[in-house]
Tab-separated table of C-alpha atoms and ligand atoms in Angstrom:
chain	number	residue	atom	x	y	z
A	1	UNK	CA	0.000	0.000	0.000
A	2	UNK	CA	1.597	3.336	-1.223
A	3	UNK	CA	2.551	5.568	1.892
A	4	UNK	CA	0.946	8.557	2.616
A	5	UNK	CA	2.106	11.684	1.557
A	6	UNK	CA	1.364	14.030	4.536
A	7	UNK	CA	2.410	17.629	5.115
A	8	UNK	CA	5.758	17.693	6.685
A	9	UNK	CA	6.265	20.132	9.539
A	10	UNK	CA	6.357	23.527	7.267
A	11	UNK	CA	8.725	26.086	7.901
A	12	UNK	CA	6.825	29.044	5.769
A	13	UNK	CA	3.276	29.812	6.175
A	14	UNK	CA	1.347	31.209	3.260
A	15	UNK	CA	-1.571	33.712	3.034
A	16	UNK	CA	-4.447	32.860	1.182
A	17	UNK	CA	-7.837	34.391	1.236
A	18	UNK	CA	-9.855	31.324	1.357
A	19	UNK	CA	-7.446	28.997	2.376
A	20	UNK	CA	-7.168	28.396	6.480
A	21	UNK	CA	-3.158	29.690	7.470
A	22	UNK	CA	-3.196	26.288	10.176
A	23	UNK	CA	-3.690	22.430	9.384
A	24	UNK	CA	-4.889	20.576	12.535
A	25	UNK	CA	-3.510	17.426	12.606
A	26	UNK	CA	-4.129	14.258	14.476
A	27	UNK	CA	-0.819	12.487	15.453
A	28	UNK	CA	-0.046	9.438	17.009
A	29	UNK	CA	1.364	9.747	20.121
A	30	UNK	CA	1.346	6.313	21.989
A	31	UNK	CA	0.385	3.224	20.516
A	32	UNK	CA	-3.241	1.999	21.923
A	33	UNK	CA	-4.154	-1.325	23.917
A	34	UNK	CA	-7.691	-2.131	23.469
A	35	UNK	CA	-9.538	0.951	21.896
A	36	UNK	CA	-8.275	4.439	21.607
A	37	UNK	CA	-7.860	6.427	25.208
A	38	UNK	CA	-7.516	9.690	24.808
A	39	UNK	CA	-4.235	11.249	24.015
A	40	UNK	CA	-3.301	8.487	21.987
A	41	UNK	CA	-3.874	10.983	18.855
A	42	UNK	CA	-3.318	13.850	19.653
A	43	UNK	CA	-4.480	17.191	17.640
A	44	UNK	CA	-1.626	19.653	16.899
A	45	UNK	CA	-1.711	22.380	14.722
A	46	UNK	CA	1.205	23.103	12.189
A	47	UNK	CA	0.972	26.403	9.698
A	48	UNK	CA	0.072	25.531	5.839
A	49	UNK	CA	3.330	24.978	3.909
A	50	UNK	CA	4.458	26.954	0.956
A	51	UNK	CA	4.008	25.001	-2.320
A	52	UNK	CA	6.808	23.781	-4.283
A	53	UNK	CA	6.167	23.352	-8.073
A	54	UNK	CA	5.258	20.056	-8.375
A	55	UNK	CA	2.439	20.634	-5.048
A	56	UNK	CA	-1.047	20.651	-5.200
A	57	UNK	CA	-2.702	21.687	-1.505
A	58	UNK	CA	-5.990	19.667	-0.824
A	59	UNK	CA	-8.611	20.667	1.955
A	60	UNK	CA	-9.447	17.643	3.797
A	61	UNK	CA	-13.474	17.026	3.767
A	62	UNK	CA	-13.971	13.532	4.564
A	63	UNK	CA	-11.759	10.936	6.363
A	64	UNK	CA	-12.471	6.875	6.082
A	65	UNK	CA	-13.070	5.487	9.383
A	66	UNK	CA	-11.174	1.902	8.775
A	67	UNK	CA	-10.518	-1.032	11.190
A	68	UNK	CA	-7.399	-1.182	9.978
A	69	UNK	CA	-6.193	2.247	11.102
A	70	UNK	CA	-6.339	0.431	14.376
A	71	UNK	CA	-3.712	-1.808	13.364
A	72	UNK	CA	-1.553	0.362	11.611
A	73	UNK	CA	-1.655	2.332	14.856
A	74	UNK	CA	-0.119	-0.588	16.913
A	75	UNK	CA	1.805	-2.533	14.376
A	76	UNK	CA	3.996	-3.365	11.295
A	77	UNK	CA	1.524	-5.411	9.252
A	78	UNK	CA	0.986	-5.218	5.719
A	79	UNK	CA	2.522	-1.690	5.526
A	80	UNK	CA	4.569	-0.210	8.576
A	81	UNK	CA	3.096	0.900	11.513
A	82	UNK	CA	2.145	4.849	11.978
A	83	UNK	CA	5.458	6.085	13.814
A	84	UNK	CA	5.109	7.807	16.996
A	85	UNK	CA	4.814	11.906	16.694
A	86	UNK	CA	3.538	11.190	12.384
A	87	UNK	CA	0.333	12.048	11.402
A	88	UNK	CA	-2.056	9.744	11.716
A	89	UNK	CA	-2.425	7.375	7.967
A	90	UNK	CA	-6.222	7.698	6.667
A	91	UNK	CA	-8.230	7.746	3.739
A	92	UNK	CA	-9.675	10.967	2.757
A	93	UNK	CA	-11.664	13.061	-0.080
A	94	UNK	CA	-10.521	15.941	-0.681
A	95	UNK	CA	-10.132	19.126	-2.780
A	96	UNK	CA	-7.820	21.223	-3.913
A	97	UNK	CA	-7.324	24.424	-3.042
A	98	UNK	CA	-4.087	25.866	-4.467
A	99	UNK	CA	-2.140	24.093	-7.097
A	100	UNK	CA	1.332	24.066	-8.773
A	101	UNK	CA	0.648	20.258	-10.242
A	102	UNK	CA	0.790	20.010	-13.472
A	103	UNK	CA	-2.002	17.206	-13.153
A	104	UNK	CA	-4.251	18.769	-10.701
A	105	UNK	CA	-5.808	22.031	-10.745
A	106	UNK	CA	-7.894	24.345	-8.311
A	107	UNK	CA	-11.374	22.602	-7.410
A	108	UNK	CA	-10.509	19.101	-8.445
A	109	UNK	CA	-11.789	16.390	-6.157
A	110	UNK	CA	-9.532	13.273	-5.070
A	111	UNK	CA	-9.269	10.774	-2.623
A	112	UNK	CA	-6.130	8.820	-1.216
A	113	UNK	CA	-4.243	8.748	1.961
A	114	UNK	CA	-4.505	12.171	3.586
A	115	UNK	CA	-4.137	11.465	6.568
A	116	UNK	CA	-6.226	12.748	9.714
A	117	UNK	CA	-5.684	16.275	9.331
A	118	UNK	CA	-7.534	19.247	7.614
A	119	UNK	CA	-4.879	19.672	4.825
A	120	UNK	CA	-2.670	17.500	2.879
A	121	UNK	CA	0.075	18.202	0.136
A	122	UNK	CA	-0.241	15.921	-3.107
A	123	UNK	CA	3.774	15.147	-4.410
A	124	UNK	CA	4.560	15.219	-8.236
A	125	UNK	CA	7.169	13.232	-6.834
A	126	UNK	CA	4.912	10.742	-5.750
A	127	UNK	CA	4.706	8.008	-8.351
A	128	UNK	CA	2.630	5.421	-6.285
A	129	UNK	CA	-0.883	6.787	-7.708
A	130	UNK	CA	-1.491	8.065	-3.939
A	131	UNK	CA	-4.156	10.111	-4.700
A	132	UNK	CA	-6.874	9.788	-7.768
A	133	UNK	CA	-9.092	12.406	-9.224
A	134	UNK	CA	-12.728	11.316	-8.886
A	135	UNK	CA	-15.421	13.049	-11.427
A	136	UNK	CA	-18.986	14.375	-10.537
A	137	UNK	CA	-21.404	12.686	-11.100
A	138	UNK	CA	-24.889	13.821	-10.276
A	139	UNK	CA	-26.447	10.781	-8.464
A	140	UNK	CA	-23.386	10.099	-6.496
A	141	UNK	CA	-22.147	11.915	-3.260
A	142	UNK	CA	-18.726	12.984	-2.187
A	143	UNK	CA	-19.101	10.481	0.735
A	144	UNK	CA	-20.257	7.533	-1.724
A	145	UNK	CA	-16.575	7.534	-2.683
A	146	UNK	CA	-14.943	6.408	0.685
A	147	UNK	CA	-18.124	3.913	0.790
A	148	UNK	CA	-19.823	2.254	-1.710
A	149	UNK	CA	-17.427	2.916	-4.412
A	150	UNK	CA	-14.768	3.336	-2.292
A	151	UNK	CA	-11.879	0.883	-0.151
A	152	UNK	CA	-15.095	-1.001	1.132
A	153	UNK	CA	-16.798	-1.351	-1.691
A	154	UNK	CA	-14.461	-2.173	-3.699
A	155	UNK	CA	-13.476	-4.918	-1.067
A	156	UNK	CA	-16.661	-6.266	-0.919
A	157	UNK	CA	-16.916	-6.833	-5.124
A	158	UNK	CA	-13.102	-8.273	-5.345
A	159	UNK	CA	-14.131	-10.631	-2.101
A	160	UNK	CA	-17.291	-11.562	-3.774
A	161	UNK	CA	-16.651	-11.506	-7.604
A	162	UNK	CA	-13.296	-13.154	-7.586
A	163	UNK	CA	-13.277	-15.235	-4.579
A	164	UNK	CA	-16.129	-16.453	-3.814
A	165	UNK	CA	-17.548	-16.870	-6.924
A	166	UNK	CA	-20.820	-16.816	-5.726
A	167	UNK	CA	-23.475	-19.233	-7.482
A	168	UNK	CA	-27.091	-19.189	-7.730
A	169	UNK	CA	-28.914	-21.310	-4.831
A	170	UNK	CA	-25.452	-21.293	-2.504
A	171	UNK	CA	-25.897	-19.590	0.607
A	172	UNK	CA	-23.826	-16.784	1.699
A	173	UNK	CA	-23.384	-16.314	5.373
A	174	UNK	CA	-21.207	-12.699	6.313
A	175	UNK	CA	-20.647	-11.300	9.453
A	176	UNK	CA	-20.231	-7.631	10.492
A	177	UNK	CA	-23.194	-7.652	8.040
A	178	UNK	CA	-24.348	-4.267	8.438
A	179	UNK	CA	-20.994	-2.626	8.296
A	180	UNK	CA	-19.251	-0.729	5.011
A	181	UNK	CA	-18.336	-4.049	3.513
A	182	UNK	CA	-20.342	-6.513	4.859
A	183	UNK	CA	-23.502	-4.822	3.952
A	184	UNK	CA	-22.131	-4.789	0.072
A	185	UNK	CA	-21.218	-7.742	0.180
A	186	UNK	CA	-24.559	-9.558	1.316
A	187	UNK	CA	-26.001	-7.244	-1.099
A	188	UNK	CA	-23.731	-8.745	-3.979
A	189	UNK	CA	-24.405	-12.501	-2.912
A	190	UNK	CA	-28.375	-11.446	-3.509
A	191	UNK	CA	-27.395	-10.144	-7.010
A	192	UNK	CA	-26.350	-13.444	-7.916
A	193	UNK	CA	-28.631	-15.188	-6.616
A	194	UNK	CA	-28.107	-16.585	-3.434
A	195	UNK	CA	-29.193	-17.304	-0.320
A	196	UNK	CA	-27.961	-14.135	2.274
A	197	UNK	CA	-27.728	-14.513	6.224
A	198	UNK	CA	-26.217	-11.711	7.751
A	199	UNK	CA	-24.579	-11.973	11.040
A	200	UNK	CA	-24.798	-8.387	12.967
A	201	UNK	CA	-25.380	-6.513	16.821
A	202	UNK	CA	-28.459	-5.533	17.358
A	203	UNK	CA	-32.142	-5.851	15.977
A	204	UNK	CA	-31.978	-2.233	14.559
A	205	UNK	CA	-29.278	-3.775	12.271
A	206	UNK	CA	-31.037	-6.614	11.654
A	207	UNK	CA	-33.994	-5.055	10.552
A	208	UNK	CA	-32.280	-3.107	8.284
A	209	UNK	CA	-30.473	-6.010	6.469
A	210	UNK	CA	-33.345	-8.154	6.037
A	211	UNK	CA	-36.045	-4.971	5.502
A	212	UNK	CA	-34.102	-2.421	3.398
A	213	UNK	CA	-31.216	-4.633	1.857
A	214	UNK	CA	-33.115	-7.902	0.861
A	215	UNK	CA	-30.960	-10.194	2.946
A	216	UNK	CA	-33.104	-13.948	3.216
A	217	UNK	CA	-32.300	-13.887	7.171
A	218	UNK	CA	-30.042	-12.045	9.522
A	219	UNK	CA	-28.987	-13.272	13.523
A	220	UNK	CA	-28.109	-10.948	16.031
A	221	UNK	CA	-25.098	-12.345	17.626
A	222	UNK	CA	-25.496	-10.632	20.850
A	223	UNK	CA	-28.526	-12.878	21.829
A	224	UNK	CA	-27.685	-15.666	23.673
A	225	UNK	CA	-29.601	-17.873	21.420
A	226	UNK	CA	-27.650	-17.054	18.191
A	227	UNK	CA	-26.098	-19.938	17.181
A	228	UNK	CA	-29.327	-21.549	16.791
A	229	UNK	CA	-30.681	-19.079	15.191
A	230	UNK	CA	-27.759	-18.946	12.928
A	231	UNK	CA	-28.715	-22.833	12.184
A	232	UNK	CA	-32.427	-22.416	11.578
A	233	UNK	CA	-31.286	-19.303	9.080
A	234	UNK	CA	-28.727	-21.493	7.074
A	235	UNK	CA	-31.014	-25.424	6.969
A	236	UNK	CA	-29.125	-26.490	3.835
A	237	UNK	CA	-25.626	-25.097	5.650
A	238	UNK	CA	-23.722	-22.387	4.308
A	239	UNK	CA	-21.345	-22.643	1.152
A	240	UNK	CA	-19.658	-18.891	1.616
A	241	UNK	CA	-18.601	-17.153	4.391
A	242	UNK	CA	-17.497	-13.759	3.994
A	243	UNK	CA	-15.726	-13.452	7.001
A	244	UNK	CA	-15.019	-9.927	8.781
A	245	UNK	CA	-15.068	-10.550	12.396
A	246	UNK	CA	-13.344	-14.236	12.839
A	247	UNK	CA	-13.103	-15.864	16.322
A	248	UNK	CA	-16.075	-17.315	18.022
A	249	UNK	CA	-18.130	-15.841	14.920
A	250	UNK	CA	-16.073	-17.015	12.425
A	251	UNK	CA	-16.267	-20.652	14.101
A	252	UNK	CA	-20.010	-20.871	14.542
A	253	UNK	CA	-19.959	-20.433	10.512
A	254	UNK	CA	-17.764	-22.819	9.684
A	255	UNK	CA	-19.487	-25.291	11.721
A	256	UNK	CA	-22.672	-24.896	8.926
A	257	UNK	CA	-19.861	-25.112	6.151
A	258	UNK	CA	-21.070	-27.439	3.401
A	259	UNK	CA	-18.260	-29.227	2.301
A	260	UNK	CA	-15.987	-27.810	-0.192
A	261	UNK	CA	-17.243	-24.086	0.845
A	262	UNK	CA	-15.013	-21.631	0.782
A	263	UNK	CA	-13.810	-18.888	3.193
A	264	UNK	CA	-13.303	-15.013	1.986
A	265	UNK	CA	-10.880	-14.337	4.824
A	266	UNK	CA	-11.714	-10.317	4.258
A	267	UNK	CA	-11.167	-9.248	8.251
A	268	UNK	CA	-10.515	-10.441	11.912
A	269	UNK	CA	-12.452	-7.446	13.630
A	270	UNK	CA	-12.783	-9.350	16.522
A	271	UNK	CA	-8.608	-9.833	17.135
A	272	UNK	CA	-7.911	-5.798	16.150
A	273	UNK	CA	-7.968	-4.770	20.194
A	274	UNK	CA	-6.478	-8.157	21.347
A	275	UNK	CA	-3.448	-9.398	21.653
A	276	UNK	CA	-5.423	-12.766	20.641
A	277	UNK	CA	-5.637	-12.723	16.906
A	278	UNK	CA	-8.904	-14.851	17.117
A	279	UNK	CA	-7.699	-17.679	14.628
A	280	UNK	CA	-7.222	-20.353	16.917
A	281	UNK	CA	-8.505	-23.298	15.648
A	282	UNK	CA	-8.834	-23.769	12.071
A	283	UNK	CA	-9.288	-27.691	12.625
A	284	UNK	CA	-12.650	-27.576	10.524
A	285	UNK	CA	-11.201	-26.383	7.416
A	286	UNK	CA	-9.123	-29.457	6.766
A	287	UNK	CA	-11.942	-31.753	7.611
A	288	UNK	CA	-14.585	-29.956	5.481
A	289	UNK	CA	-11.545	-29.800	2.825
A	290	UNK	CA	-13.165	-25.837	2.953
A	291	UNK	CA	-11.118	-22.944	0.419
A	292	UNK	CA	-10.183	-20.305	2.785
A	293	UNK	CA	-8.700	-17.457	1.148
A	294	UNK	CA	-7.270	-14.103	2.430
A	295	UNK	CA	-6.854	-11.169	-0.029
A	296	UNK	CA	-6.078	-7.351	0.630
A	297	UNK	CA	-7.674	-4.690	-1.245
A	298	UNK	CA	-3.869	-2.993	-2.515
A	299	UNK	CA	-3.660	-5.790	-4.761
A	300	UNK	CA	-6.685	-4.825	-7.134
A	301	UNK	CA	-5.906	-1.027	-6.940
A	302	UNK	CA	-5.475	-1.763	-10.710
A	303	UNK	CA	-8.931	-2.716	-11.255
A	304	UNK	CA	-10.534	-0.302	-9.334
A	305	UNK	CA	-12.597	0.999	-12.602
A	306	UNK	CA	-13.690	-2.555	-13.134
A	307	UNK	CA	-15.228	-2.593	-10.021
A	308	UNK	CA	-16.616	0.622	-9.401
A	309	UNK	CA	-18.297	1.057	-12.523
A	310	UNK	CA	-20.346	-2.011	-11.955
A	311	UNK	CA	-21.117	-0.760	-8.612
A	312	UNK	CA	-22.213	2.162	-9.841
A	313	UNK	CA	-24.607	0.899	-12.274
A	314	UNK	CA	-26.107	-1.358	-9.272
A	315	UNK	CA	-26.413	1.811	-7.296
A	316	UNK	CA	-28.003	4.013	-9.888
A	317	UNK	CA	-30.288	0.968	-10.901
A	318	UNK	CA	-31.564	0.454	-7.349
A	319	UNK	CA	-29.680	-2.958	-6.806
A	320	UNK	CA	-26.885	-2.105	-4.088
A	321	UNK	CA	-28.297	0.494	-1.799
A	322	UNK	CA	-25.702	2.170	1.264
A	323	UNK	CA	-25.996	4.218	4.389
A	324	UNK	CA	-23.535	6.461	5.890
A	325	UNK	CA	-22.594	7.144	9.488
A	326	UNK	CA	-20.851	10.479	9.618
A	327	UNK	CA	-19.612	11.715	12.881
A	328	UNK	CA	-19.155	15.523	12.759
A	329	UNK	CA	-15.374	17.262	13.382
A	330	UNK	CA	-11.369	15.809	13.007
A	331	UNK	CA	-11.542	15.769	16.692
A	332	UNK	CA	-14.267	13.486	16.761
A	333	UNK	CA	-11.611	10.942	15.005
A	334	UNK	CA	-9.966	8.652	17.417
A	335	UNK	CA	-13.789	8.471	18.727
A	336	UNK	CA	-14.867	7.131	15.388
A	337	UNK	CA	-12.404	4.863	15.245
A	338	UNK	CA	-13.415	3.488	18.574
A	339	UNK	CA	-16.973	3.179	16.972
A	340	UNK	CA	-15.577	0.514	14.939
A	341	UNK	CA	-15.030	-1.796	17.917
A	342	UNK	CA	-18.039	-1.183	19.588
A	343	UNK	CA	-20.736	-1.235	16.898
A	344	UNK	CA	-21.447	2.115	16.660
A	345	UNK	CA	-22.133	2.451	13.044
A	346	UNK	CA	-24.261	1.125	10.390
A	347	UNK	CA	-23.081	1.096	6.949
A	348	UNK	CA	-19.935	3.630	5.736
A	349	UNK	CA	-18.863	5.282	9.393
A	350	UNK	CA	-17.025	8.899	7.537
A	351	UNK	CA	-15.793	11.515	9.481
A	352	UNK	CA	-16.617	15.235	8.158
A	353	UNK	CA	-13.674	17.251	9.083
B	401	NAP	N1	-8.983	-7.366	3.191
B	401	NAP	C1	-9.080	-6.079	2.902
B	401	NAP	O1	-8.402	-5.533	2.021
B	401	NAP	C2	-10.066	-5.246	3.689
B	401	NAP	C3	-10.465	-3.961	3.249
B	401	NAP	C4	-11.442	-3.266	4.001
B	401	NAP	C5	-11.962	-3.828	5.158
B	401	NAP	N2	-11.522	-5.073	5.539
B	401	NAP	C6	-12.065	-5.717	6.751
B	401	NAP	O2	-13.474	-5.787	6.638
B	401	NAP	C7	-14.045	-5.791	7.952
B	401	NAP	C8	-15.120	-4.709	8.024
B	401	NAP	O3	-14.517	-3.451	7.815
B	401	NAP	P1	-15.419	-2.138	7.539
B	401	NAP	O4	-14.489	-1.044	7.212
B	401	NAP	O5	-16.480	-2.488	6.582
B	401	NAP	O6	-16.021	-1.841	8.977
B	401	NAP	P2	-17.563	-1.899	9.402
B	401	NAP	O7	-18.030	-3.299	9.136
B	401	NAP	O8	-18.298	-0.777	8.797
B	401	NAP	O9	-17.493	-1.630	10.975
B	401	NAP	C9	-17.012	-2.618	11.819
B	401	NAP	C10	-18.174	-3.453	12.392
B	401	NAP	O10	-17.637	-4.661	12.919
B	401	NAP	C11	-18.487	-5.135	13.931
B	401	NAP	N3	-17.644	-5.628	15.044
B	401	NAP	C12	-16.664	-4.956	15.688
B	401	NAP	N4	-16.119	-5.723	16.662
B	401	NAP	C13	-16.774	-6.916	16.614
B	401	NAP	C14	-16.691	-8.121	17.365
B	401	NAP	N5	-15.785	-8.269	18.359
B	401	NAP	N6	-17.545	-9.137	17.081
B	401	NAP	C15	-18.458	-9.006	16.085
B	401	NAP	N7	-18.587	-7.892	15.327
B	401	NAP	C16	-17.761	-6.851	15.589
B	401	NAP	C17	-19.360	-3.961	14.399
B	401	NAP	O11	-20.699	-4.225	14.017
B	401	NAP	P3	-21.717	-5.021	14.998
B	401	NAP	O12	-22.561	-3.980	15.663
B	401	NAP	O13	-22.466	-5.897	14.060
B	401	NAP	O14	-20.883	-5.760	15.993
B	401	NAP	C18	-18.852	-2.779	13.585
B	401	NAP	O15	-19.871	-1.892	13.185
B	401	NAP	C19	-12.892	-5.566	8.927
B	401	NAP	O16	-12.466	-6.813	9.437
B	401	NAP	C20	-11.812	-4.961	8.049
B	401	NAP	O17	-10.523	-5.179	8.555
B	401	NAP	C21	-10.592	-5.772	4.845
C-alpha cells in the first residue's frame, strides 16, 4: 500500500484568502491497547506549507473510518506501523485548493491517503498513484466515494466476484453484516442469486439487512440464542462465508460449512484490540476440505474501474443500496475509530472534518 504523503512540519506559512493559514492534525502519540484512550492521537496544529512546483494543496473534507487504522496504529503489518509523533495514515476526499501540479488544478476532487488532518500536500514526486481524481457525477455523493465505491466497496466486489464466486442457490453467510463491507457484500451474494444470512449486533441492524437490503435472514449475535438461530437461518448449511469478524463468529460459521465451501478471509475485527488474533482453531477447514482465502484490497488497486463502474450501475439501478454514518469534526476521530469496535455504526462510518 503506497505511503501517505502528509504535510511535513512547514517552515513558511502562506496567506491565502480562502485557504485556512493552520492544518490541525491528528498524530499518534502512543500506541493503543484495546480501543483508543484519549491522548493516543493527539491534535496539533502546524501552519500551511508553501508550495513547491510540483504541489497541489488539498482541503481535507472527509476521512475513512477503517478497522485497519487500528492496526496500523499498533503494528507493522501489511505496511509499517504509523510512527510515533507522524500524522495519523487515513483515507480521505478531498479538494484542492491551491495548485502548482501540473495534473491537478484548483477545485478538483480526489481521494487517497490524507491522513487525519484538515490539509494534505499531493507530491509530483509521488509516483505510487497516492491520490486519484474522482469526477462528478450527479447521483453520487462525495461520501459515496470512501463507501460504496470506495476501499469497502471495492473490497466487498473483489471478495465476492473473484473469490467467492458466488453461485445461484449457494448460501452466503457474512458477518459484520451491516458494516461498510459486509452490507455490500450480502447485497452482492443477492445479485447473484443466493441465499444471504447476515450476522450483525443488534435488531436495529437486523432489521435493516433483512427490511431495506433484501438479505433472506439475519442473527443478532449478541442474543444468547444465536447460534441456533444462525442454524435455523442457514437449513441447507452455508457454502460462503465472507468473514469480517473471525473468532467465536467465524467458528459458529464454519461449523454450517457445506463441504468444499469456501472462506473469503476479508477481516478479523474481533482480534484488532487483542493481543489474541482470534484464529485459533482452524481444525474444521481441513476436515470440510473448505477454500479459505485471504486477499487485501492494494492488490486490485489496478482494477478499481472494473469494479466501481459495476457498482455504480447497481447503485443508480436500485440494486446495491448504502448508508452512511458520519460523525461531525477531526476531533471526533480517534472516537470514530473506537466506533468501529463497539458497533457504533451502520453502513460507511465517515468523518466530516
Ligand atoms: N482485506 C481487505 O483488504 C479489507 C479492506 C477493508 C476492510 N476489511 C475488513 O473488513 C471488515 C469490516 O470493515 P469495515 O471497514 O467495513 O467496517 P464496518 O463493518 O463498517 O465496521 C465494523 C463493524 O464490525 C463489527 N464488530 C466490531 N467488533 C466486533 C466483534 N468483536 N464481534 C463481532 N462484530 C464486531 C461492528 O458491528 P456489529 O454492531 O455488528 O458488531 C462494527 O460496526 C474488517 O475486518 C476490516 O478489517 C478488509
Amino acid at each position: 500500500m503506497p505511503q501517505p504523503v502528509l504535510a511535513a512540519a512547514p517552515t513558511k506559512a502562506k496567506l491565502t484568502a480562502n485557504v485556512a493559514q493552520t492544518n490541525r492534525q491528528l498524530k499518534l502519540q502512543s500506541r493503543p491497547k484495546g480501543l483508543l484512550a484519549p491522548g493516543d492521537l493527539q491534535l496539533a496544529e502546524a501552519p500551511l506549507p508553501s508550495l513547491t512546483d510540483g504541489q497541489a494543496l488539498a482541503r481535507v473534507k472527509y476521512l475513512s473510518i477503517d478497522p485497519t487504522m487500528r492496526v496500523w496504529m499498533a503494528t507493522d503489518s501489511y505496511v509499517p506501523a504509523v510512527a510515533i509523533g507522524e500524522v495519523m495514515r487515513g483515507f480521505g476526499f478531498a479538494e484542492v485548493v491551491e495548485s502548482r501540479h501540473k495534473e491537478f488544478k484548483k477545485g478538483d476532487k480526489v481521494v487517497g491517503l490524507t491522513g487525519l488532518q484538515d490539509y494534505c500536500i499531493i507530491e509530483a514526486a509521488d509516483k505510487r498513484g497516492s491520490f486519484q481524481k474522482i469526477p462528478s457525477i450527479p447521483f453520487l455523493s462525495d461520501t459515496a466515494f470512501l463507501g460504496v465505491l470506495g476501499v469497502t466497496g471495492i473490497t466487498a466486489y473483489f471478495g465476492m466476484t473473484d473469490i467467492a464466486k458466488p453461485q445461484k442457490g449457494e448460501t452466503l453467510v457474512v458477518s459484520a453484516a451491516a458494516g461498510a463491507t459486509g452490507s455490500i457484500a450480502g447485497q452482492i451474494g443477492k445479485i447473484h442469486g443466493c441465499r444471504v444470512v447476515g450476522i450483525a449486533g443488534g435488531a436495529e441492524k437486523c432489521k435493516w439487512l433483512t427490511d431495506d437490503l433484501g438479505f433472506d435472514a439475519a442473527v443478532d449475535y449478541k442474543q444468547p440464542d444465536w447460534k441456533e438461530k444462525l442454524a435455523a437461518a442457514t437449513p441447507k448449511g452455508a457454502d460462503i462465508d465472507y468473514e469480517n469478524v473471525g473468532g467465536e463468529i467465524m467458528h459458529a460459521v464454519i461449523d454450517r460449512m457445506n463441504l468444499h465451501g469456501r472462506i473469503v478471509l476479508c477481516g478479523l475485527i474481533s482480534g484488532y484490540t487483542k493481543g489474541d488474533p482470534a484464529l485459533e482453531s482452524f481444525g474444521m477447514v481441513l476436515v470440510k476440505r473448505l477454500r479459505v482465502e485471504g486477499f487485501l484490497i492494494i492488490d486490485y488497486m489496478n482494477r478499481y474501474m472494473e469494479a466501481a463502474t459495476q457498482l455504480g450501475k447497481w447503485k443508480m439501478f436500485g440494486k446495491l443500496k448504502d448508508r452512511e454514518t458520519i460523525v461531525e469534526g477531526l476531533e471526533k476521530a480517534p472516537d470514530a475509530i473506537n466506533m468501529l469496535f463497539t458497533g457504533g455504526n451502520i453502513g460507511k462510518l465517515i468523518v466530516k472534518v
